[in-house]
Amino acid sequence: MRRRTVLLGMLGLAVFTPLFLVYLAIMGFSAYSLAGFALSFDRTVLDAWKLNRLPRRTMGVILMIIAAVFALLWVMMILGFLGGELPESAAIVLVLDLAFTLPLLVIVGVLLVRRRPLGDLLAPGVFGMAAAIVMGVAVG
Protein backbone atom coordinates (compact mmCIF):
# COMPACT_ATOMS: atom_id res chain seq x y z
CA MET A 1 0.00 0.00 0.00
CA ARG A 2 2.80 2.39 0.87
CA ARG A 3 4.47 1.86 -2.50
CA ARG A 4 1.26 2.70 -4.38
CA THR A 5 0.78 5.86 -2.34
CA VAL A 6 4.31 7.02 -3.17
CA LEU A 7 3.80 6.24 -6.87
CA LEU A 8 0.53 8.16 -6.95
CA GLY A 9 2.20 11.11 -5.25
CA MET A 10 4.98 11.05 -7.84
CA LEU A 11 2.43 11.00 -10.65
CA GLY A 12 0.82 14.09 -9.17
CA LEU A 13 4.14 15.95 -9.46
CA ALA A 14 4.42 15.36 -13.20
CA VAL A 15 3.90 18.72 -14.88
CA PHE A 16 3.92 18.51 -18.65
CA THR A 17 5.30 21.42 -20.61
CA PRO A 18 7.08 21.55 -23.96
CA LEU A 19 10.35 21.22 -22.02
CA PHE A 20 9.25 18.26 -19.88
CA LEU A 21 11.55 15.79 -21.66
CA VAL A 22 14.48 18.18 -21.29
CA TYR A 23 13.84 18.49 -17.53
CA LEU A 24 13.52 14.72 -17.30
CA ALA A 25 16.81 14.19 -19.15
CA ILE A 26 18.63 16.71 -16.96
CA MET A 27 17.27 15.09 -13.80
CA GLY A 28 18.22 11.60 -14.98
CA PHE A 29 21.71 12.55 -16.16
CA SER A 30 22.30 14.44 -12.92
CA ALA A 31 21.22 11.52 -10.76
CA TYR A 32 23.36 9.00 -12.64
CA SER A 33 26.35 11.35 -12.73
CA LEU A 34 26.09 11.87 -8.98
CA ALA A 35 25.79 8.13 -8.40
CA GLY A 36 28.80 7.46 -10.64
CA PHE A 37 30.82 10.11 -8.84
CA ALA A 38 29.89 8.71 -5.43
CA LEU A 39 30.81 5.16 -6.46
CA SER A 40 34.18 6.12 -7.93
CA PHE A 41 35.31 8.84 -5.53
CA ASP A 42 38.44 8.18 -3.46
CA ARG A 43 37.88 9.49 0.09
CA THR A 44 41.63 9.81 0.70
CA VAL A 45 41.69 12.70 -1.77
CA LEU A 46 39.62 14.79 0.64
CA ASP A 47 41.88 13.92 3.57
CA ALA A 48 44.90 15.26 1.68
CA TRP A 49 43.16 18.39 0.41
CA LYS A 50 44.62 21.49 2.08
CA LEU A 51 43.32 24.89 1.02
CA ASN A 52 44.41 27.13 3.87
CA ARG A 53 43.63 30.56 2.44
CA LEU A 54 40.08 29.86 1.30
CA PRO A 55 37.48 32.22 2.89
CA ARG A 56 35.27 29.29 3.89
CA ARG A 57 33.17 31.06 6.52
CA THR A 58 32.33 33.95 4.17
CA MET A 59 31.56 31.58 1.30
CA GLY A 60 29.37 29.39 3.50
CA VAL A 61 27.41 32.33 4.89
CA ILE A 62 26.87 33.71 1.37
CA LEU A 63 25.48 30.37 0.19
CA MET A 64 23.13 30.17 3.17
CA ILE A 65 21.94 33.75 2.61
CA ILE A 66 21.25 33.06 -1.08
CA ALA A 67 19.28 29.94 -0.10
CA ALA A 68 17.29 31.82 2.56
CA VAL A 69 16.45 34.74 0.24
CA PHE A 70 15.27 32.48 -2.57
CA ALA A 71 13.34 30.23 -0.18
CA LEU A 72 11.54 33.30 1.14
CA LEU A 73 10.85 34.59 -2.38
CA TRP A 74 9.59 31.23 -3.62
CA VAL A 75 7.35 30.66 -0.58
CA MET A 76 5.92 34.17 -0.95
CA MET A 77 5.25 33.47 -4.63
CA ILE A 78 3.50 30.20 -3.79
CA LEU A 79 1.40 31.89 -1.09
CA GLY A 80 0.45 34.60 -3.59
CA PHE A 81 -0.99 31.96 -5.90
CA LEU A 82 -2.97 30.05 -3.25
CA GLY A 83 -6.48 29.66 -4.53
CA GLY A 84 -5.31 30.62 -8.01
CA GLU A 85 -3.24 28.81 -10.58
CA LEU A 86 0.53 28.89 -10.48
CA PRO A 87 2.01 28.83 -14.00
CA GLU A 88 3.40 25.37 -14.79
CA SER A 89 6.85 26.64 -15.69
CA ALA A 90 7.10 28.45 -12.35
CA ALA A 91 5.81 25.41 -10.47
CA ILE A 92 8.58 23.22 -11.89
CA VAL A 93 11.28 25.70 -10.93
CA LEU A 94 9.85 26.22 -7.45
CA VAL A 95 9.55 22.51 -6.73
CA LEU A 96 13.09 21.73 -7.91
CA ASP A 97 14.60 24.71 -6.10
CA LEU A 98 12.77 24.15 -2.81
CA ALA A 99 13.30 20.37 -2.81
CA PHE A 100 16.85 20.07 -4.12
CA THR A 101 18.76 23.23 -5.02
CA LEU A 102 18.26 25.43 -1.97
CA PRO A 103 18.87 22.62 0.55
CA LEU A 104 22.09 21.81 -1.34
CA LEU A 105 23.22 25.43 -0.98
CA VAL A 106 22.60 25.25 2.77
CA ILE A 107 24.38 21.89 3.13
CA VAL A 108 27.47 23.09 1.26
CA GLY A 109 27.36 26.38 3.19
CA VAL A 110 27.40 24.49 6.49
CA LEU A 111 30.22 22.23 5.25
CA LEU A 112 32.26 25.32 4.37
CA VAL A 113 31.64 27.02 7.71
CA ARG A 114 32.67 23.82 9.48
CA ARG A 115 35.80 23.62 7.28
CA ARG A 116 34.92 20.19 5.88
CA PRO A 117 36.92 19.18 2.77
CA LEU A 118 33.73 18.03 1.01
CA GLY A 119 32.52 21.64 1.17
CA ASP A 120 35.72 22.76 -0.57
CA LEU A 121 35.12 20.17 -3.29
CA LEU A 122 31.45 21.04 -3.87
CA ALA A 123 31.71 24.84 -3.49
CA PRO A 124 32.74 25.76 -7.08
CA GLY A 125 29.84 23.85 -8.64
CA VAL A 126 27.33 25.11 -6.10
CA PHE A 127 28.47 28.71 -6.53
CA GLY A 128 28.08 28.28 -10.30
CA MET A 129 24.58 26.93 -9.78
CA ALA A 130 23.73 29.81 -7.41
CA ALA A 131 25.02 32.31 -9.96
CA ALA A 132 22.84 30.72 -12.63
CA ILE A 133 19.78 31.03 -10.38
CA VAL A 134 20.49 34.66 -9.55
CA MET A 135 21.13 35.55 -13.20
CA GLY A 136 18.05 33.65 -14.34
CA VAL A 137 15.86 35.57 -11.92
CA ALA A 138 17.53 38.88 -12.81
CA VAL A 139 17.02 38.33 -16.53
CA GLY A 140 13.53 36.87 -16.09
mmCIF file of C-alpha atoms in Angstrom:
data_model
loop_
_atom_site.group_PDB
_atom_site.id
_atom_site.type_symbol
_atom_site.label_atom_id
_atom_site.label_comp_id
_atom_site.label_asym_id
_atom_site.label_seq_id
_atom_site.Cartn_x
_atom_site.Cartn_y
_atom_site.Cartn_z
ATOM 1 C CA MET A 1 0.000 0.000 0.000
ATOM 2 C CA ARG A 2 2.804 2.393 0.872
ATOM 3 C CA ARG A 3 4.469 1.864 -2.504
ATOM 4 C CA ARG A 4 1.262 2.705 -4.378
ATOM 5 C CA THR A 5 0.780 5.864 -2.341
ATOM 6 C CA VAL A 6 4.306 7.016 -3.171
ATOM 7 C CA LEU A 7 3.802 6.238 -6.873
ATOM 8 C CA LEU A 8 0.526 8.159 -6.948
ATOM 9 C CA GLY A 9 2.202 11.110 -5.253
ATOM 10 C CA MET A 10 4.980 11.048 -7.840
ATOM 11 C CA LEU A 11 2.428 11.001 -10.653
ATOM 12 C CA GLY A 12 0.817 14.092 -9.167
ATOM 13 C CA LEU A 13 4.136 15.947 -9.457
ATOM 14 C CA ALA A 14 4.422 15.356 -13.198
ATOM 15 C CA VAL A 15 3.902 18.715 -14.878
ATOM 16 C CA PHE A 16 3.922 18.506 -18.649
ATOM 17 C CA THR A 17 5.299 21.423 -20.615
ATOM 18 C CA PRO A 18 7.083 21.545 -23.964
ATOM 19 C CA LEU A 19 10.350 21.222 -22.022
ATOM 20 C CA PHE A 20 9.245 18.258 -19.884
ATOM 21 C CA LEU A 21 11.547 15.787 -21.659
ATOM 22 C CA VAL A 22 14.485 18.183 -21.287
ATOM 23 C CA TYR A 23 13.835 18.488 -17.528
ATOM 24 C CA LEU A 24 13.517 14.722 -17.301
ATOM 25 C CA ALA A 25 16.810 14.194 -19.149
ATOM 26 C CA ILE A 26 18.633 16.715 -16.956
ATOM 27 C CA MET A 27 17.271 15.085 -13.803
ATOM 28 C CA GLY A 28 18.221 11.597 -14.984
ATOM 29 C CA PHE A 29 21.711 12.553 -16.158
ATOM 30 C CA SER A 30 22.305 14.443 -12.917
ATOM 31 C CA ALA A 31 21.219 11.517 -10.756
ATOM 32 C CA TYR A 32 23.356 8.999 -12.640
ATOM 33 C CA SER A 33 26.347 11.352 -12.733
ATOM 34 C CA LEU A 34 26.095 11.874 -8.983
ATOM 35 C CA ALA A 35 25.789 8.131 -8.402
ATOM 36 C CA GLY A 36 28.797 7.455 -10.638
ATOM 37 C CA PHE A 37 30.823 10.108 -8.842
ATOM 38 C CA ALA A 38 29.887 8.709 -5.430
ATOM 39 C CA LEU A 39 30.813 5.161 -6.455
ATOM 40 C CA SER A 40 34.178 6.119 -7.932
ATOM 41 C CA PHE A 41 35.310 8.844 -5.527
ATOM 42 C CA ASP A 42 38.436 8.181 -3.460
ATOM 43 C CA ARG A 43 37.883 9.494 0.093
ATOM 44 C CA THR A 44 41.629 9.810 0.700
ATOM 45 C CA VAL A 45 41.693 12.701 -1.774
ATOM 46 C CA LEU A 46 39.622 14.795 0.644
ATOM 47 C CA ASP A 47 41.879 13.923 3.569
ATOM 48 C CA ALA A 48 44.904 15.256 1.681
ATOM 49 C CA TRP A 49 43.156 18.395 0.413
ATOM 50 C CA LYS A 50 44.624 21.495 2.083
ATOM 51 C CA LEU A 51 43.318 24.891 1.019
ATOM 52 C CA ASN A 52 44.409 27.132 3.866
ATOM 53 C CA ARG A 53 43.635 30.563 2.445
ATOM 54 C CA LEU A 54 40.080 29.856 1.304
ATOM 55 C CA PRO A 55 37.481 32.216 2.893
ATOM 56 C CA ARG A 56 35.266 29.288 3.885
ATOM 57 C CA ARG A 57 33.167 31.056 6.518
ATOM 58 C CA THR A 58 32.329 33.949 4.175
ATOM 59 C CA MET A 59 31.557 31.582 1.300
ATOM 60 C CA GLY A 60 29.366 29.394 3.502
ATOM 61 C CA VAL A 61 27.412 32.330 4.892
ATOM 62 C CA ILE A 62 26.874 33.710 1.373
ATOM 63 C CA LEU A 63 25.477 30.370 0.188
ATOM 64 C CA MET A 64 23.129 30.169 3.168
ATOM 65 C CA ILE A 65 21.936 33.752 2.613
ATOM 66 C CA ILE A 66 21.248 33.059 -1.079
ATOM 67 C CA ALA A 67 19.277 29.940 -0.100
ATOM 68 C CA ALA A 68 17.287 31.817 2.557
ATOM 69 C CA VAL A 69 16.453 34.741 0.245
ATOM 70 C CA PHE A 70 15.274 32.478 -2.567
ATOM 71 C CA ALA A 71 13.339 30.230 -0.184
ATOM 72 C CA LEU A 72 11.543 33.305 1.142
ATOM 73 C CA LEU A 73 10.853 34.589 -2.383
ATOM 74 C CA TRP A 74 9.591 31.227 -3.617
ATOM 75 C CA VAL A 75 7.354 30.660 -0.583
ATOM 76 C CA MET A 76 5.919 34.174 -0.948
ATOM 77 C CA MET A 77 5.250 33.469 -4.630
ATOM 78 C CA ILE A 78 3.498 30.204 -3.786
ATOM 79 C CA LEU A 79 1.395 31.894 -1.089
ATOM 80 C CA GLY A 80 0.450 34.604 -3.588
ATOM 81 C CA PHE A 81 -0.990 31.965 -5.899
ATOM 82 C CA LEU A 82 -2.967 30.054 -3.254
ATOM 83 C CA GLY A 83 -6.479 29.655 -4.528
ATOM 84 C CA GLY A 84 -5.311 30.616 -8.013
ATOM 85 C CA GLU A 85 -3.244 28.815 -10.578
ATOM 86 C CA LEU A 86 0.534 28.895 -10.479
ATOM 87 C CA PRO A 87 2.015 28.833 -14.002
ATOM 88 C CA GLU A 88 3.395 25.366 -14.785
ATOM 89 C CA SER A 89 6.851 26.637 -15.686
ATOM 90 C CA ALA A 90 7.096 28.453 -12.353
ATOM 91 C CA ALA A 91 5.806 25.414 -10.471
ATOM 92 C CA ILE A 92 8.579 23.215 -11.893
ATOM 93 C CA VAL A 93 11.282 25.696 -10.930
ATOM 94 C CA LEU A 94 9.847 26.222 -7.452
ATOM 95 C CA VAL A 95 9.551 22.506 -6.734
ATOM 96 C CA LEU A 96 13.087 21.731 -7.909
ATOM 97 C CA ASP A 97 14.596 24.709 -6.098
ATOM 98 C CA LEU A 98 12.774 24.147 -2.814
ATOM 99 C CA ALA A 99 13.299 20.375 -2.815
ATOM 100 C CA PHE A 100 16.849 20.074 -4.122
ATOM 101 C CA THR A 101 18.764 23.227 -5.023
ATOM 102 C CA LEU A 102 18.257 25.432 -1.969
ATOM 103 C CA PRO A 103 18.868 22.620 0.546
ATOM 104 C CA LEU A 104 22.086 21.813 -1.339
ATOM 105 C CA LEU A 105 23.219 25.429 -0.979
ATOM 106 C CA VAL A 106 22.600 25.254 2.774
ATOM 107 C CA ILE A 107 24.380 21.894 3.133
ATOM 108 C CA VAL A 108 27.471 23.091 1.262
ATOM 109 C CA GLY A 109 27.364 26.375 3.193
ATOM 110 C CA VAL A 110 27.402 24.494 6.495
ATOM 111 C CA LEU A 111 30.216 22.231 5.254
ATOM 112 C CA LEU A 112 32.259 25.317 4.366
ATOM 113 C CA VAL A 113 31.644 27.023 7.711
ATOM 114 C CA ARG A 114 32.669 23.815 9.483
ATOM 115 C CA ARG A 115 35.796 23.617 7.284
ATOM 116 C CA ARG A 116 34.922 20.191 5.880
ATOM 117 C CA PRO A 117 36.919 19.183 2.773
ATOM 118 C CA LEU A 118 33.731 18.034 1.011
ATOM 119 C CA GLY A 119 32.517 21.643 1.172
ATOM 120 C CA ASP A 120 35.718 22.756 -0.575
ATOM 121 C CA LEU A 121 35.117 20.172 -3.285
ATOM 122 C CA LEU A 122 31.453 21.041 -3.873
ATOM 123 C CA ALA A 123 31.709 24.837 -3.491
ATOM 124 C CA PRO A 124 32.738 25.758 -7.077
ATOM 125 C CA GLY A 125 29.839 23.853 -8.638
ATOM 126 C CA VAL A 126 27.333 25.107 -6.096
ATOM 127 C CA PHE A 127 28.470 28.712 -6.531
ATOM 128 C CA GLY A 128 28.081 28.277 -10.295
ATOM 129 C CA MET A 129 24.576 26.931 -9.776
ATOM 130 C CA ALA A 130 23.734 29.808 -7.407
ATOM 131 C CA ALA A 131 25.019 32.312 -9.962
ATOM 132 C CA ALA A 132 22.837 30.724 -12.634
ATOM 133 C CA ILE A 133 19.775 31.026 -10.382
ATOM 134 C CA VAL A 134 20.493 34.657 -9.545
ATOM 135 C CA MET A 135 21.133 35.549 -13.196
ATOM 136 C CA GLY A 136 18.050 33.653 -14.340
ATOM 137 C CA VAL A 137 15.857 35.567 -11.920
ATOM 138 C CA ALA A 138 17.527 38.882 -12.809
ATOM 139 C CA VAL A 139 17.015 38.331 -16.535
ATOM 140 C CA GLY A 140 13.532 36.868 -16.094
#
